[in-house]
């Protein structure tokens, strides 16, 4: 059974490290990439024309497109599968990245729809070569949630590949679950479960 601990507020900021056009002369900063995405996602969620229930799936696909522009699904897939990524063929890798992408997008959307706005406070950023970490907090009247974003620089643009929430890595969390499913069943069964959990499929089942 696939069990994932989700953090609604975290997904608002995580899965969309989004559509910010990088200047070839002045490379963007990791914090700028994250900040730009938060603004874009918030505008989509607050768009009155997309709040109608009839617009549920169109809105989710819009969010998915925004997320995909800056979230490195291939890198995350590789890290989440770890050793099980190595023997996959090129076509199998492409398939897994696409399935994982849809799975994450739908899980994200389920949690953030109708979620209240929170203040995002950016604390600091750390850059080491082509890797960076942006530390921030989501603050509301009742709680404060620390969020650390891990990003990878590719051709002058920063792409998110992991999020640390209260010390818990999203990638490591998935890696543990994926390895358990593969060990107890098979890689094919893992892909099947991810497909079944996607709202984009013909039917939705609960593992």
JSON list of N, CA and C in Angstrom, two decimals, residues 2 6 11 20 26 48-49 76 80 82 89 99 137 148 165 191 204:
[
{"chain": "A", "resi": 2, "resn": "UNK", "atom": "N", "xyz": [0.51, 2.23, -0.78]},
{"chain": "A", "resi": 2, "resn": "UNK", "atom": "CA", "xyz": [1.30, 3.43, -0.90]},
{"chain": "A", "resi": 2, "resn": "UNK", "atom": "C", "xyz": [0.75, 4.46, 0.07]},
{"chain": "A", "resi": 6, "resn": "UNK", "atom": "N", "xyz": [1.31, 14.04, 3.47]},
{"chain": "A", "resi": 6, "resn": "UNK", "atom": "CA", "xyz": [1.25, 15.28, 2.69]},
{"chain": "A", "resi": 6, "resn": "UNK", "atom": "C", "xyz": [1.13, 16.47, 3.62]},
{"chain": "A", "resi": 11, "resn": "UNK", "atom": "N", "xyz": [2.84, 22.09, -0.11]},
{"chain": "A", "resi": 11, "resn": "UNK", "atom": "CA", "xyz": [2.68, 21.85, -1.56]},
{"chain": "A", "resi": 11, "resn": "UNK", "atom": "C", "xyz": [2.41, 23.12, -2.30]},
{"chain": "A", "resi": 20, "resn": "UNK", "atom": "N", "xyz": [9.42, 31.54, -14.28]},
{"chain": "A", "resi": 20, "resn": "UNK", "atom": "CA", "xyz": [10.13, 32.81, -14.24]},
{"chain": "A", "resi": 20, "resn": "UNK", "atom": "C", "xyz": [11.17, 32.79, -15.35]},
{"chain": "A", "resi": 26, "resn": "UNK", "atom": "N", "xyz": [21.83, 38.30, -16.53]},
{"chain": "A", "resi": 26, "resn": "UNK", "atom": "CA", "xyz": [21.80, 38.29, -15.08]},
{"chain": "A", "resi": 26, "resn": "UNK", "atom": "C", "xyz": [21.03, 37.06, -14.61]},
{"chain": "A", "resi": 48, "resn": "UNK", "atom": "N", "xyz": [-11.19, 34.00, -9.79]},
{"chain": "A", "resi": 48, "resn": "UNK", "atom": "CA", "xyz": [-12.61, 33.69, -9.63]},
{"chain": "A", "resi": 48, "resn": "UNK", "atom": "C", "xyz": [-13.19, 32.86, -10.77]},
{"chain": "A", "resi": 49, "resn": "UNK", "atom": "N", "xyz": [-12.63, 33.01, -11.97]},
{"chain": "A", "resi": 49, "resn": "UNK", "atom": "CA", "xyz": [-13.13, 32.26, -13.12]},
{"chain": "A", "resi": 49, "resn": "UNK", "atom": "C", "xyz": [-12.76, 30.79, -13.06]},
{"chain": "A", "resi": 76, "resn": "UNK", "atom": "N", "xyz": [13.90, 14.25, -9.73]},
{"chain": "A", "resi": 76, "resn": "UNK", "atom": "CA", "xyz": [13.22, 13.70, -8.56]},
{"chain": "A", "resi": 76, "resn": "UNK", "atom": "C", "xyz": [12.93, 12.22, -8.74]},
{"chain": "A", "resi": 80, "resn": "UNK", "atom": "N", "xyz": [14.23, 9.37, -6.32]},
{"chain": "A", "resi": 80, "resn": "UNK", "atom": "CA", "xyz": [13.23, 8.61, -5.58]},
{"chain": "A", "resi": 80, "resn": "UNK", "atom": "C", "xyz": [13.37, 7.10, -5.84]},
{"chain": "A", "resi": 82, "resn": "UNK", "atom": "N", "xyz": [16.24, 5.71, -6.88]},
{"chain": "A", "resi": 82, "resn": "UNK", "atom": "CA", "xyz": [17.61, 5.35, -6.47]},
{"chain": "A", "resi": 82, "resn": "UNK", "atom": "C", "xyz": [18.15, 4.21, -7.34]},
{"chain": "A", "resi": 89, "resn": "UNK", "atom": "N", "xyz": [15.12, 1.05, -18.91]},
{"chain": "A", "resi": 89, "resn": "UNK", "atom": "CA", "xyz": [15.45, 1.48, -20.26]},
{"chain": "A", "resi": 89, "resn": "UNK", "atom": "C", "xyz": [15.05, 2.94, -20.42]},
{"chain": "A", "resi": 99, "resn": "UNK", "atom": "N", "xyz": [4.41, 9.44, -15.38]},
{"chain": "A", "resi": 99, "resn": "UNK", "atom": "CA", "xyz": [3.45, 8.92, -14.41]},
{"chain": "A", "resi": 99, "resn": "UNK", "atom": "C", "xyz": [3.64, 9.60, -13.05]},
{"chain": "A", "resi": 137, "resn": "UNK", "atom": "N", "xyz": [9.67, 30.03, 5.63]},
{"chain": "A", "resi": 137, "resn": "UNK", "atom": "CA", "xyz": [8.64, 29.59, 6.57]},
{"chain": "A", "resi": 137, "resn": "UNK", "atom": "C", "xyz": [7.28, 29.98, 6.04]},
{"chain": "A", "resi": 148, "resn": "UNK", "atom": "N", "xyz": [12.39, 24.01, 3.51]},
{"chain": "A", "resi": 148, "resn": "UNK", "atom": "CA", "xyz": [13.68, 24.17, 2.84]},
{"chain": "A", "resi": 148, "resn": "UNK", "atom": "C", "xyz": [13.57, 23.60, 1.44]},
{"chain": "A", "resi": 165, "resn": "UNK", "atom": "N", "xyz": [10.47, 19.41, 4.86]},
{"chain": "A", "resi": 165, "resn": "UNK", "atom": "CA", "xyz": [9.44, 19.96, 5.74]},
{"chain": "A", "resi": 165, "resn": "UNK", "atom": "C", "xyz": [9.66, 19.42, 7.15]},
{"chain": "A", "resi": 191, "resn": "UNK", "atom": "N", "xyz": [4.39, 1.28, -10.75]},
{"chain": "A", "resi": 191, "resn": "UNK", "atom": "CA", "xyz": [3.87, 2.14, -11.81]},
{"chain": "A", "resi": 191, "resn": "UNK", "atom": "C", "xyz": [2.35, 2.04, -11.86]},
{"chain": "A", "resi": 204, "resn": "UNK", "atom": "N", "xyz": [-10.44, 6.17, -10.45]},
{"chain": "A", "resi": 204, "resn": "UNK", "atom": "CA", "xyz": [-9.51, 6.41, -9.36]},
{"chain": "A", "resi": 204, "resn": "UNK", "atom": "C", "xyz": [-9.75, 5.35, -8.30]}
]
